[in-house]
PDB file of C-alpha atoms in Angstrom:
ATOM      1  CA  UNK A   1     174.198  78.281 121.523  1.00  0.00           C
ATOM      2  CA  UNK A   2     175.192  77.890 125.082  1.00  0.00           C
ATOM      3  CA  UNK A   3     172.613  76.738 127.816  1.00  0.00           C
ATOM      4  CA  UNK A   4     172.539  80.256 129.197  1.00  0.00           C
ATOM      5  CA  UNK A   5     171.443  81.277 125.788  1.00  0.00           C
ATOM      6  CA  UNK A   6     168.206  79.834 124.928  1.00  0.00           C
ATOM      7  CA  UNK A   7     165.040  79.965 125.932  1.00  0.00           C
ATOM      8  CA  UNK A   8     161.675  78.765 124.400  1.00  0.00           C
ATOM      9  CA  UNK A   9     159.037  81.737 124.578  1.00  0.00           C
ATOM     10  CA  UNK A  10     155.864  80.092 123.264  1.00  0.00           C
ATOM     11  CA  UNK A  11     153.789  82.586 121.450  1.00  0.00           C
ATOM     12  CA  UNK A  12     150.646  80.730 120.804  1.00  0.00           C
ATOM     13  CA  UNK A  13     151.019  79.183 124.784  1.00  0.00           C
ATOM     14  CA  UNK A  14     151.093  83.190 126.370  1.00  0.00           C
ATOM     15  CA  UNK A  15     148.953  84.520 123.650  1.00  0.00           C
ATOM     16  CA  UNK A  16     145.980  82.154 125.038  1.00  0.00           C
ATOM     17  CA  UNK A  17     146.750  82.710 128.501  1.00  0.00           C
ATOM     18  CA  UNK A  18     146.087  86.744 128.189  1.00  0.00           C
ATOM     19  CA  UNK A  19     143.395  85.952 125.824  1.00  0.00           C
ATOM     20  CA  UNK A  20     145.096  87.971 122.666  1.00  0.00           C
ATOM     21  CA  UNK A  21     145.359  87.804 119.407  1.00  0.00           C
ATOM     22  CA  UNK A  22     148.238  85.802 117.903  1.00  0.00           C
ATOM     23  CA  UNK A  23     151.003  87.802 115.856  1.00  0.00           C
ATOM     24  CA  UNK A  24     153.002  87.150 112.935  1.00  0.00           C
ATOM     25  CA  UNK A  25     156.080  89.138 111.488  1.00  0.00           C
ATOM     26  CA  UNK A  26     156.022  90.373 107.689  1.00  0.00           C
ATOM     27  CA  UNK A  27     158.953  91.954 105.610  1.00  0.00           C
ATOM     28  CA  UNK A  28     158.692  95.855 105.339  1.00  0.00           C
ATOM     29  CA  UNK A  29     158.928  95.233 101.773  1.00  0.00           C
ATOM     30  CA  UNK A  30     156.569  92.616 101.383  1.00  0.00           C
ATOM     31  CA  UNK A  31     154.268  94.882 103.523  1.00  0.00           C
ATOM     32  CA  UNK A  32     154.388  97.979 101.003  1.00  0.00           C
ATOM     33  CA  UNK A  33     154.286  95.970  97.886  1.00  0.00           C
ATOM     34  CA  UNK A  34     151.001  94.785  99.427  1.00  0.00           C
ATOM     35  CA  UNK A  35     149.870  98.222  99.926  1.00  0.00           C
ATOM     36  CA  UNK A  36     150.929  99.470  96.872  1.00  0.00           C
ATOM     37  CA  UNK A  37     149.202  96.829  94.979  1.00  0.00           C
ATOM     38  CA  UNK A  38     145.746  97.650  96.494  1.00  0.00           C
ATOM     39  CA  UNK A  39     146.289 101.573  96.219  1.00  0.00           C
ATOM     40  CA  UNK A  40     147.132 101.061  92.273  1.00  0.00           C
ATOM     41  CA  UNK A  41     143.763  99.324  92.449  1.00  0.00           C
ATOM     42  CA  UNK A  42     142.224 102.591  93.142  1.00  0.00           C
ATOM     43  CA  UNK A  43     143.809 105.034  91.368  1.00  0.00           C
ATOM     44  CA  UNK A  44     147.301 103.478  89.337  1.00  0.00           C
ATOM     45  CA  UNK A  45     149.126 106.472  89.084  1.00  0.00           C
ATOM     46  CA  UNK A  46     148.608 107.442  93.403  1.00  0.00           C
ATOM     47  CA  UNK A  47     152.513 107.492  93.985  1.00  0.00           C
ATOM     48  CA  UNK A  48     154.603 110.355  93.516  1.00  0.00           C
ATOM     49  CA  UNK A  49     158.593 109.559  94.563  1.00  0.00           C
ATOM     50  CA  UNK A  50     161.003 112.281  94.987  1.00  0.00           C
ATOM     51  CA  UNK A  51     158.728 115.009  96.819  1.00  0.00           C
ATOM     52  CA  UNK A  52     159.025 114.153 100.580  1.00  0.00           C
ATOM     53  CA  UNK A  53     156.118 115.110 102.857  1.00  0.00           C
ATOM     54  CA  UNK A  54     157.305 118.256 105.148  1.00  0.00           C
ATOM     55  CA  UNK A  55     154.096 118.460 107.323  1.00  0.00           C
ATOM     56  CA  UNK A  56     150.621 118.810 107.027  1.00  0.00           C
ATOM     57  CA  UNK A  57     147.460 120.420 108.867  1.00  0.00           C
ATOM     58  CA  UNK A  58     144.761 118.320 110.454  1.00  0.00           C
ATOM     59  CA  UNK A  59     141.196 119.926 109.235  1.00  0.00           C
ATOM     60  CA  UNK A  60     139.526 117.613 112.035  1.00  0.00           C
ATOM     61  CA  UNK A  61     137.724 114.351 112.299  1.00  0.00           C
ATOM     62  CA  UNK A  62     136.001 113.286 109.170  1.00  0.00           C
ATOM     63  CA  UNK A  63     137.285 116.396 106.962  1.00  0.00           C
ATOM     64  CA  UNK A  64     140.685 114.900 105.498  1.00  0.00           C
ATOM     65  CA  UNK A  65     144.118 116.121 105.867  1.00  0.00           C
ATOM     66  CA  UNK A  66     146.377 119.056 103.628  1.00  0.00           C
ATOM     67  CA  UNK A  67     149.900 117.199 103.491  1.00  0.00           C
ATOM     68  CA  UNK A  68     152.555 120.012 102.557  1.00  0.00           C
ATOM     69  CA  UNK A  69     155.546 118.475 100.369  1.00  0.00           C
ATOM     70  CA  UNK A  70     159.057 119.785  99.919  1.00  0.00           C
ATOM     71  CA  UNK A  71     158.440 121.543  96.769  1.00  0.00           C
ATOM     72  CA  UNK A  72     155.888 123.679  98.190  1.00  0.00           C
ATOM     73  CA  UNK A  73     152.822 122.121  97.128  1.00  0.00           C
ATOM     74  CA  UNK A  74     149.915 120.253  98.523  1.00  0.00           C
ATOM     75  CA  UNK A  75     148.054 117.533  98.292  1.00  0.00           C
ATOM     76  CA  UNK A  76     144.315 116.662  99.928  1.00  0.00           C
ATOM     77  CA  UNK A  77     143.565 112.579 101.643  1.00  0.00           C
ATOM     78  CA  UNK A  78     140.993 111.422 103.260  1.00  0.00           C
ATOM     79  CA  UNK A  79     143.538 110.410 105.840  1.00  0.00           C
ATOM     80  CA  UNK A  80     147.935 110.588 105.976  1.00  0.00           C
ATOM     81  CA  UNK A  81     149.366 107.374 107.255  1.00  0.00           C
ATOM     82  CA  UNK A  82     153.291 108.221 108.739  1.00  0.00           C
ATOM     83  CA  UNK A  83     155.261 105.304 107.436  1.00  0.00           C
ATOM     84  CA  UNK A  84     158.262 107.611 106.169  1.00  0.00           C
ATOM     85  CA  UNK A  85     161.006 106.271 108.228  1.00  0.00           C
ATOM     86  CA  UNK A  86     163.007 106.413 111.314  1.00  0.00           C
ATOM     87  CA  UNK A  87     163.353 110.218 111.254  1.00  0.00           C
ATOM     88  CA  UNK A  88     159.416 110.445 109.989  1.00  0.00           C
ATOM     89  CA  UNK A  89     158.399 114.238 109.731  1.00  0.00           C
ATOM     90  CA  UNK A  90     155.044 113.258 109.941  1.00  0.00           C
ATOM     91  CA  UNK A  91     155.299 111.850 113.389  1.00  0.00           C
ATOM     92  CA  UNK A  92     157.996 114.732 114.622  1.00  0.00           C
ATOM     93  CA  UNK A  93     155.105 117.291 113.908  1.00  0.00           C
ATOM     94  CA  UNK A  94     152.671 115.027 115.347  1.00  0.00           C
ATOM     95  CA  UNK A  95     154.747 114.606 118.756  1.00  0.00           C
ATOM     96  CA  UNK A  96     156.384 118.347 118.293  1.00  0.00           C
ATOM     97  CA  UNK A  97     159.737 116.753 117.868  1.00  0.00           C
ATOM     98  CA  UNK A  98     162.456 118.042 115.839  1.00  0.00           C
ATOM     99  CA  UNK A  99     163.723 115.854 113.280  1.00  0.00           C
ATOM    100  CA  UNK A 100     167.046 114.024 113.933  1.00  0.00           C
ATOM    101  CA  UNK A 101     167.467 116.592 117.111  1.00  0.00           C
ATOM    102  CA  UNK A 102     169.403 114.507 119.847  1.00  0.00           C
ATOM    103  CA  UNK A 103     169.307 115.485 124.010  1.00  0.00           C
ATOM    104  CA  UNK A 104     172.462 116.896 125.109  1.00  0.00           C
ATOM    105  CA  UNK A 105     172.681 113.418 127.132  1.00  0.00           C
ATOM    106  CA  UNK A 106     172.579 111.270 123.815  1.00  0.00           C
ATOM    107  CA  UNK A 107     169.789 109.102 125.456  1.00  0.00           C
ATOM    108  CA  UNK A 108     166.950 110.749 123.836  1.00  0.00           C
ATOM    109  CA  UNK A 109     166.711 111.048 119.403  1.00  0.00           C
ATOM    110  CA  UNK A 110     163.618 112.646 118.025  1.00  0.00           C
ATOM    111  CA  UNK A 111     161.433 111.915 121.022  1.00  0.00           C
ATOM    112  CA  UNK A 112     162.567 107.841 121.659  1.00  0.00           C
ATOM    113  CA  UNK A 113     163.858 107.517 124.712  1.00  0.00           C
ATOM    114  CA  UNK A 114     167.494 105.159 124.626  1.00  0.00           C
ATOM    115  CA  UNK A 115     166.730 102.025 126.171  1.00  0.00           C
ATOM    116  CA  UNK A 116     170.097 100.883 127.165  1.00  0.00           C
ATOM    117  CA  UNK A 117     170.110  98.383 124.185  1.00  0.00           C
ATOM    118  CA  UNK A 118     172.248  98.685 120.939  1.00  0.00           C
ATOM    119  CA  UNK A 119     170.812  96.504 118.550  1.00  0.00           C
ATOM    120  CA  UNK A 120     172.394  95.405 115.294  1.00  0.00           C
ATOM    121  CA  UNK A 121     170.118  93.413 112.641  1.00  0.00           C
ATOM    122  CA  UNK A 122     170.253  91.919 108.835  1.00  0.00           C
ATOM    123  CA  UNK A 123     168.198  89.065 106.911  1.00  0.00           C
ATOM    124  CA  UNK A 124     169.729  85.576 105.619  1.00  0.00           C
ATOM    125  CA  UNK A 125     167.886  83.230 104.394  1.00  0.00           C
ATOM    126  CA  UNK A 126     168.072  79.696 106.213  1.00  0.00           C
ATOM    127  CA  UNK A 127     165.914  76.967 106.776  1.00  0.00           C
ATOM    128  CA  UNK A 128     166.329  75.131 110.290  1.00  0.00           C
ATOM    129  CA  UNK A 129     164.564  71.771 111.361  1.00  0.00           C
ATOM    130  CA  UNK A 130     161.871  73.664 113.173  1.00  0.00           C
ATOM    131  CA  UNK A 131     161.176  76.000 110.375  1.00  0.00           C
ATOM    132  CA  UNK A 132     157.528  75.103 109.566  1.00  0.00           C
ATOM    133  CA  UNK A 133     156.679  75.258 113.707  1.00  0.00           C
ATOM    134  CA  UNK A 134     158.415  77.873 114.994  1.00  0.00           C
ATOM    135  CA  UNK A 135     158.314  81.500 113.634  1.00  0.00           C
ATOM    136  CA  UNK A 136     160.023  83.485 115.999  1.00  0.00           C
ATOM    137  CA  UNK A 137     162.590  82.629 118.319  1.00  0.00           C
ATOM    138  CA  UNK A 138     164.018  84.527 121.432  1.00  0.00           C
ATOM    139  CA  UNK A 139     168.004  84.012 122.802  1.00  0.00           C
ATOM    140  CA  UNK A 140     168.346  85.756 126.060  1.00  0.00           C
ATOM    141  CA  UNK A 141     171.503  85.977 127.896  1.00  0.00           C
ATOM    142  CA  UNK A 142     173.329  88.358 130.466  1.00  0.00           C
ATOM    143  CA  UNK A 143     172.749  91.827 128.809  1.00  0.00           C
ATOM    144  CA  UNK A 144     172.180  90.466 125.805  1.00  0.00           C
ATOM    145  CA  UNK A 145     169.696  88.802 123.391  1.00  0.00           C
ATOM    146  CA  UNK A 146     168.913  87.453 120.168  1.00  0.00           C
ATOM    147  CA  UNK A 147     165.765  87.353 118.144  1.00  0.00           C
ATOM    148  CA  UNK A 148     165.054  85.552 115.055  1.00  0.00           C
ATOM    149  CA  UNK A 149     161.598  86.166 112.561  1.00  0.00           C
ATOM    150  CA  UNK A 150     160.583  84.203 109.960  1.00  0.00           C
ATOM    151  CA  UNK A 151     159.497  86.585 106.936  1.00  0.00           C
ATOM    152  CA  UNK A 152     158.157  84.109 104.267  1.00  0.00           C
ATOM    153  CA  UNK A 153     159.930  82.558 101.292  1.00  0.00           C
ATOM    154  CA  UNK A 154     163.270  81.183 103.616  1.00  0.00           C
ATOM    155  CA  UNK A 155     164.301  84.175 104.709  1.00  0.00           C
ATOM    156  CA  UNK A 156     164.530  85.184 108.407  1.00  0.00           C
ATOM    157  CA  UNK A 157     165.073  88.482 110.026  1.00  0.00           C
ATOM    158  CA  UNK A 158     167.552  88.556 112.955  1.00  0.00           C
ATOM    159  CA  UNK A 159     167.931  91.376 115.562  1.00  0.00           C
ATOM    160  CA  UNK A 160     171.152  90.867 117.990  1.00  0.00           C
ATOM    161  CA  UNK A 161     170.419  93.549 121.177  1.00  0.00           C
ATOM    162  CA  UNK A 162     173.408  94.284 123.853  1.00  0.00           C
ATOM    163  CA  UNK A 163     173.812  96.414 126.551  1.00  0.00           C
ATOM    164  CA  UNK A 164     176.023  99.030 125.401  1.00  0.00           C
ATOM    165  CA  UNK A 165     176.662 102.730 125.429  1.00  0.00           C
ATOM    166  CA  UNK A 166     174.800 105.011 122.667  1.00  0.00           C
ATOM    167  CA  UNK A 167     176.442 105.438 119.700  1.00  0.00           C
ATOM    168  CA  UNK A 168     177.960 101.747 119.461  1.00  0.00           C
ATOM    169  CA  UNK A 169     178.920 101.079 116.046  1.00  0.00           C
ATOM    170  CA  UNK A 170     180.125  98.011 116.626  1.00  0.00           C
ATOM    171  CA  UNK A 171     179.067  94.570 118.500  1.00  0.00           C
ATOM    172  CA  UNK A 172     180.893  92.225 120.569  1.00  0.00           C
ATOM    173  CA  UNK A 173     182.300  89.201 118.754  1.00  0.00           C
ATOM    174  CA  UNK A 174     181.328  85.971 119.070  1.00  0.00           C
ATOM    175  CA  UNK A 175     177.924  86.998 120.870  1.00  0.00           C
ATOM    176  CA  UNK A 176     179.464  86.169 124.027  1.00  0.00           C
ATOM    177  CA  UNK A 177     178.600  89.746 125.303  1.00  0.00           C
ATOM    178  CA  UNK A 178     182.710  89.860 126.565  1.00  0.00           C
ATOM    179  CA  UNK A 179     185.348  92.525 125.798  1.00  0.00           C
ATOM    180  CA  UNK A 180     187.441  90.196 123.789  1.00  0.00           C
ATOM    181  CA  UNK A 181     188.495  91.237 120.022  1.00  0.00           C
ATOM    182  CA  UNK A 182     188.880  87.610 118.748  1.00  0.00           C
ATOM    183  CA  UNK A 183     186.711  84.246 119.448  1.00  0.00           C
ATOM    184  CA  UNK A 184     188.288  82.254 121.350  1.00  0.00           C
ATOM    185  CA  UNK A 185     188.128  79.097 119.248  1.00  0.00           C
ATOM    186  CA  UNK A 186     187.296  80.332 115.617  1.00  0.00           C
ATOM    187  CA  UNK A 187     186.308  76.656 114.821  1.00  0.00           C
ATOM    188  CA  UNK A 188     183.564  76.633 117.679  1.00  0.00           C
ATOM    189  CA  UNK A 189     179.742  77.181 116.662  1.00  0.00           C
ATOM    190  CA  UNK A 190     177.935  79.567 118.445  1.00  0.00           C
ATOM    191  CA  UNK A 191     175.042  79.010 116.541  1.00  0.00           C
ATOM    192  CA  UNK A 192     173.875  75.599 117.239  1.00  0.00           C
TER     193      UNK A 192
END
């Protein structure tokens, strides 16, 4: 990667400095079939697909939770945790939003703010030198940067964040944050 590229951001280093707790990256899939696994502990048969949660009513601290689901029934929990996606109707009612409603500026989708970044991301699995020491790395450039996560078993998340107008389906090639169409040299590495 060029010089302007790189630059070490040592987790452990600034988490010790502040005085926080170090943090760690897991797969979203790893992290529900962990979940799963301990709520089929309880009670095996707790999952019900196809009936997606449309609200629900708070009956105040302590006293549980009525979740409302599409098909017009109801279900009683101790307590409703709002991992249902990006367009989450549990956090919409939470933060009166409406669901998938955009500002007539395009900066602002279901309540989150744009924040001038596009960001495009995928897994691969690859194992560098430094894969046992370093977890997470951080490319920064001129409106630009890079970020790499280590999510057990060889694989490793990558997010690739540039400054570009909302709605940018598509990102700049060879990461050099430039106009162009083609790389330049399509034999040069712009990974190491």
């Amino acid at each position: 990667a060029p010089a302007d590229w790189f630059v070490k951001f040592p987790l452990k280093e600034c988490a010790d400095l502040y005085g926080l707790p170090y943090t760690g990256v897991i797969d979203r899939p790893d992290l529900q079939e962990i979940l799963i696994d301990e709520c089929k502990k309880i009670k095996p048969d707790f999952i019900k697909n196809g009936n997606p949660v449309n609200g629900y009513v708070n009956k105040g601290k302590g006293k549980g939770v009525t979740v409302n689901l599409a098909d017009g029934s109801t279900a009683e929990a101790d307590i409703l945790v709002g991992s249902d996606g990006i367009w989450s109707a549990v956090r919409a009612q939470m933060y009166g939003e409406e669901i998938k409603k955009t500002s007539d500026t395009g900066l602002k989708r279901q309540g989150c703010k744009y924040s001038g970044y596009t960001v495009f991301a995928g897994e691969t699995v690859l194992k560098t030198a430094d894969y046992y020491e370093t977890g997470y790395k951080v490319y920064i450039g001129p409106k630009r940067y890079f970020v790499t996560s280590d999510v057990g078993d060889g694989r490793i998340q990558w997010y690739a964040f540039f400054a570009l107008p909302p709605g940018t389906k598509k990102a700049p090639s060879g990461w050099g944050g430039t106009e162009r169409t083609e790389q330049a040299d399509p034999e040069e590495n712009l990974v190491e």
